[in-house]
Short mmCIF file of C-alpha atoms in Angstrom, two decimals:
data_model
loop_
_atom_site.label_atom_id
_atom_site.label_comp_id
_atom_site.label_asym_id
_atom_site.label_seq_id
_atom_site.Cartn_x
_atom_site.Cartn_y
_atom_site.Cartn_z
CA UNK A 641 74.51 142.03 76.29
CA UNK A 642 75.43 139.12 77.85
CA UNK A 643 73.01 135.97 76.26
CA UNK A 644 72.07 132.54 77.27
CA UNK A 645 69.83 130.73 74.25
CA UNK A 646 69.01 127.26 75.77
CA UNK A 647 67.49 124.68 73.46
CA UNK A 648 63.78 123.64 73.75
CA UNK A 649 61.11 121.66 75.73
CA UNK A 650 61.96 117.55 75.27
CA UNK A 651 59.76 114.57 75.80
CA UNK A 652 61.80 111.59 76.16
CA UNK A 653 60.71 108.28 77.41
CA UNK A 654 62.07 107.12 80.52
CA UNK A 655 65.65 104.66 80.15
CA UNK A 656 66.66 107.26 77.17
CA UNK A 657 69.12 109.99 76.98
CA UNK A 658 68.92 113.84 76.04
CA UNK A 659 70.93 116.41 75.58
CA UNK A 660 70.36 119.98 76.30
CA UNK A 661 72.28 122.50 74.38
CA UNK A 662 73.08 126.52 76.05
CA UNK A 663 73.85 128.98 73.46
CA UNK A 664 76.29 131.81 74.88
CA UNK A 665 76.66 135.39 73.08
CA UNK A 666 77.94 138.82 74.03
CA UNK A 667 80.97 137.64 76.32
CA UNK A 668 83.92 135.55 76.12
CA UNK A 669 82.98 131.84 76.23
CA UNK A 670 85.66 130.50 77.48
CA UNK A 671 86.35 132.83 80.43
CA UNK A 672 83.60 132.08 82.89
CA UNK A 673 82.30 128.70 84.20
CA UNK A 674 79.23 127.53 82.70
CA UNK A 675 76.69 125.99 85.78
CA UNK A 676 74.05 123.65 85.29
CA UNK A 677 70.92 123.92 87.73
CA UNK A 678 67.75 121.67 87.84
CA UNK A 679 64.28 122.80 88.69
CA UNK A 680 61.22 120.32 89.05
CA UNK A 681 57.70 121.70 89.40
CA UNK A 682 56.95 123.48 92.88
CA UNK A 683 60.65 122.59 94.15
CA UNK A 684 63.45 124.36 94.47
CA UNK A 685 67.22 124.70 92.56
CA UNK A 686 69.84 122.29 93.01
CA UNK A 687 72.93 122.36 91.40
CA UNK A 688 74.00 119.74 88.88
CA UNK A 689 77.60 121.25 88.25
CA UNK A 690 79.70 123.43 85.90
CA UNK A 691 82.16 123.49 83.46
CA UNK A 692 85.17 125.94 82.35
CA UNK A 693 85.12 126.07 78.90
CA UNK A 694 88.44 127.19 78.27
CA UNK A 695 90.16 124.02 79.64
CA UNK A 696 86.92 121.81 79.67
CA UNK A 697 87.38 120.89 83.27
CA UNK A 698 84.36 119.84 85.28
CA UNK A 699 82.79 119.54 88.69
CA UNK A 700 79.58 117.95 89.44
CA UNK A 701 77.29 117.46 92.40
CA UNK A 702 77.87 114.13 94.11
CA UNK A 703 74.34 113.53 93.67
CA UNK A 704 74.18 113.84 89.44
CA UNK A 705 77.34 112.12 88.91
CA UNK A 706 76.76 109.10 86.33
CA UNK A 707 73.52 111.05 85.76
CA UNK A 708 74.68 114.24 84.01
CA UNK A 709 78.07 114.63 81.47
CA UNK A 710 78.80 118.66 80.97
CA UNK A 711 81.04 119.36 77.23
CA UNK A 712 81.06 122.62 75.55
CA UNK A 713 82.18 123.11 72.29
CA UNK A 714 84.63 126.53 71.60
CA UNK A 715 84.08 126.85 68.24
CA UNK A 716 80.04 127.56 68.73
CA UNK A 717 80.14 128.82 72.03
CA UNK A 718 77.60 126.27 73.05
CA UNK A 719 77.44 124.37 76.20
CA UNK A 720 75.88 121.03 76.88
CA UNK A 721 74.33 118.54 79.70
CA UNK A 722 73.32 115.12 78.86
CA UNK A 723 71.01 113.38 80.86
CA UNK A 724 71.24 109.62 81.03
CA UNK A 725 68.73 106.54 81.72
CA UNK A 726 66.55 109.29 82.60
CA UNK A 727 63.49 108.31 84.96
CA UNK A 728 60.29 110.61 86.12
CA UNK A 729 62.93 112.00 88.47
CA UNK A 730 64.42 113.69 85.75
CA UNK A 731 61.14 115.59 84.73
CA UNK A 732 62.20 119.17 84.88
CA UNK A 733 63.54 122.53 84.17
CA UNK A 734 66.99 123.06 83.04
CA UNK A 735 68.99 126.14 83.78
CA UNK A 736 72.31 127.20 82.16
CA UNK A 737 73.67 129.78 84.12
CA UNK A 738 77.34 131.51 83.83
CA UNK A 739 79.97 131.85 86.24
CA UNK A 740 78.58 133.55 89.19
CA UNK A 741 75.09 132.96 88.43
CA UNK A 742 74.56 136.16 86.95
CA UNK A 743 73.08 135.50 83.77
CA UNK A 744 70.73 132.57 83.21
CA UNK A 745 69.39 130.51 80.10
CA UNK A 746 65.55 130.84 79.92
CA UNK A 747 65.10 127.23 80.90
CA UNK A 748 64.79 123.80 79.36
CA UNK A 749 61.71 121.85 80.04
CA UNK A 750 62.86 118.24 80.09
CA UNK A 751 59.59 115.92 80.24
CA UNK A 752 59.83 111.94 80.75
CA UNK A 753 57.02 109.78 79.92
CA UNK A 754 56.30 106.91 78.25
CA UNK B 335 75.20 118.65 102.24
CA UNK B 336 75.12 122.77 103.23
CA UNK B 337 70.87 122.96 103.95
CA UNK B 338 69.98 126.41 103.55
CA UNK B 339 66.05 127.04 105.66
CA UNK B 340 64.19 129.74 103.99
CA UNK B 341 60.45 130.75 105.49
CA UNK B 342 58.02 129.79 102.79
CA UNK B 343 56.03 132.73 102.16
CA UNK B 344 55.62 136.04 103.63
CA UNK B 345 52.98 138.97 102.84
CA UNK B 346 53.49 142.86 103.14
CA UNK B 347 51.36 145.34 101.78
CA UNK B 348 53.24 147.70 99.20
CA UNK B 349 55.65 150.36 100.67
CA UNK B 350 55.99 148.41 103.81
CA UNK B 351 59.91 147.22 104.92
CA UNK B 352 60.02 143.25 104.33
CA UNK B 353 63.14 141.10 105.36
CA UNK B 354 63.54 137.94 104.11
CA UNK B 355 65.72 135.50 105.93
CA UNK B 356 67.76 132.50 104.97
CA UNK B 357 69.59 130.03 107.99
CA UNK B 358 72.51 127.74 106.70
CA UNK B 359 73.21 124.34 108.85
CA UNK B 360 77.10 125.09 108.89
CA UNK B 361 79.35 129.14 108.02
CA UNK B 362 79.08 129.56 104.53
CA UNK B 363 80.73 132.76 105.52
CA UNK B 364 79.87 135.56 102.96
CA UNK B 365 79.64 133.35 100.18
CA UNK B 366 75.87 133.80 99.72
CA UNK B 367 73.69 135.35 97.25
CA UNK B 368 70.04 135.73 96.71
CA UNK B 369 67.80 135.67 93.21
CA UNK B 370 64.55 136.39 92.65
CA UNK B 371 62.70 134.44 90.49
CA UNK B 372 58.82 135.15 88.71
CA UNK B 373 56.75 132.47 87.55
CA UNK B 374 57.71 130.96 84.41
CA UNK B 375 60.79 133.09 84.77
CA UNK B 376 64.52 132.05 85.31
CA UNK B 377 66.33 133.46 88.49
CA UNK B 378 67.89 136.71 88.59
CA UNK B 379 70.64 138.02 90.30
CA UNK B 380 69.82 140.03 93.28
CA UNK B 381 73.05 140.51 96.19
CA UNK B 382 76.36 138.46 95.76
CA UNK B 383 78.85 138.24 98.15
CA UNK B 384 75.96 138.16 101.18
CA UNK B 385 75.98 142.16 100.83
CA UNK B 386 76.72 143.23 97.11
CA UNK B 387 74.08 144.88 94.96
CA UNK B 388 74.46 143.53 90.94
CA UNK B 389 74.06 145.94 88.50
CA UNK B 390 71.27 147.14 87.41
CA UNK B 391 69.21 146.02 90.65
CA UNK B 392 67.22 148.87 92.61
CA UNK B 393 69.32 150.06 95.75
CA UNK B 394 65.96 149.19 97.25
CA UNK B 395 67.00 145.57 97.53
CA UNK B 396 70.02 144.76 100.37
CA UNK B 397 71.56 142.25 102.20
CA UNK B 398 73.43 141.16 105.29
CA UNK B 399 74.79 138.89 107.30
CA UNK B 400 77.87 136.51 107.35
CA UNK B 401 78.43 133.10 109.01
CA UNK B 402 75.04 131.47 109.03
CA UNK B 403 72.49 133.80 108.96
CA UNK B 404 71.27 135.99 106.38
CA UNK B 405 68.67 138.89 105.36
CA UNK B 406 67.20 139.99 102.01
CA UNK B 407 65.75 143.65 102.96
CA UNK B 408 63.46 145.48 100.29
CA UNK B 409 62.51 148.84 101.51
CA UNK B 410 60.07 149.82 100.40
CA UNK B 411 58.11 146.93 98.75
CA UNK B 412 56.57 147.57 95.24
CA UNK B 413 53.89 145.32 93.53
CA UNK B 414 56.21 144.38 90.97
CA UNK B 415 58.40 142.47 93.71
CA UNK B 416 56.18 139.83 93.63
CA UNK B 417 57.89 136.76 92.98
CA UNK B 418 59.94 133.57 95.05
CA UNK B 419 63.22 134.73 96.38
CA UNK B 420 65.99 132.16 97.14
CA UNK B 421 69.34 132.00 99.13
CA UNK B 422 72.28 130.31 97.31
CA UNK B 423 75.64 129.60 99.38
CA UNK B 424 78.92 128.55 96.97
CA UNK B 425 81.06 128.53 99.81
CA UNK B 426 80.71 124.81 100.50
CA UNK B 427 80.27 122.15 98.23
CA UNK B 428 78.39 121.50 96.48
CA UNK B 429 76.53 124.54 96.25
CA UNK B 430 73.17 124.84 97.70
CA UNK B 431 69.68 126.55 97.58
CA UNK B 432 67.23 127.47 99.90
CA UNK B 433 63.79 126.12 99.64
CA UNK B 434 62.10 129.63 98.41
CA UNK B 435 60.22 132.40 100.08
CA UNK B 436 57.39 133.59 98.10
CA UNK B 437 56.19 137.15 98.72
CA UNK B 438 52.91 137.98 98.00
CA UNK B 439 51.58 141.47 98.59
CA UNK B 440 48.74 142.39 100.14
#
């Protein structure tokens, strides 16, 4: 069955980086777009962006450009979203999710404090 | 920016007929889908395509609507639908979410 393993809860303090990594299993990688969705506490989703594995291409929200980078590497089947200068903003849950939103990574808490 | 306006919480009691509605500022034309999401949970996949059941989801769960308005019917309720349900349109970018309707049951 299809799989999304996402790597676990971060504190980072704010001005750093992080990077979140998405395990896929139990389709093909590199045939379906892998999305990126935030979610802070009592909000709701917005979309970060997605990449297409197979070619690498990208396309972000306007909004988390400069703020977010999407990779993915083949050989692992593993997806990943840095986060940059991060800020209290950037305090919350991080959703893999593949091509048409179908199957979703259990969620990456991201936490920024000093 | 597509906004997508959700009603923030609704309450049935179990077996009842609920509809949930989401209203999108400009067409998205069928390109919506709703989720349902539990606390502590990550969204699942309810209706693509504005009308489309996924697999695996009870037939009790439909939806409708094209252009800019939207329903989420579940008839009839059970406890276990508890949860936040949310509108997503991928027909304009970028892609969008509704704010949440969380159902409670009586």
């Amino acid at each position: 069955q299809v799989q999304l393993q996402q790597s676990g809860a971060e504190l980072v303090k704010p001005g750093s980086s992080v990077k979140i990594s998405c395990k896929a299993s139990g389709y093909t990688f590199t045939s379906y777009d892998m999305h990126w969705i935030k979610q802070q506490p009592g909000n709701g989703l917005e979309w970060i962006g997605w990449i297409y594995p197979g070619n690498g291409n990208t396309k972000y929200n306007q909004k988390f450009n400069g703020k977010a980078t999407l990779t993915a590497d083949k050989s692992s089947s593993t997806a990943y979203m840095q986060l940059s200068s991060l800020t209290s903003e950037d305090s919350a849950v991080y959703f893999c999710a593949r091509g048409a939103l179908d199957a979703w990574g259990q969620g990456a808490s991201v936490t920024v404090s000093s | 920016d597509t906004v997508l306006t959700q009603s923030p919480a609704l309450a049935v009691s179990p077996g009842e007929r609920v509809t949930i509605s989401c209203r999108a500022s400009e067409s998205v034309s069928t390109g919506m889908h709703w989720y349902q999401q539990k606390p502590g949970q990550q969204p699942k996949l309810l209706i693509y395509g504005a009308s489309n059941l996924e697999s695996g989801v009870p037939a009790r769960f439909s939806g409708s609507g094209s252009g800019t308005d939207f329903t989420l019917t579940i008839d009839p309720v059970e406890a276990d639908d508890t949860a936040t349900y949310f509108c997503q349109q991928s027909w304009n970018d970028p892609r969008t979410f509704g704010g949440g309707t969380k159902l409670e049951l009586k």
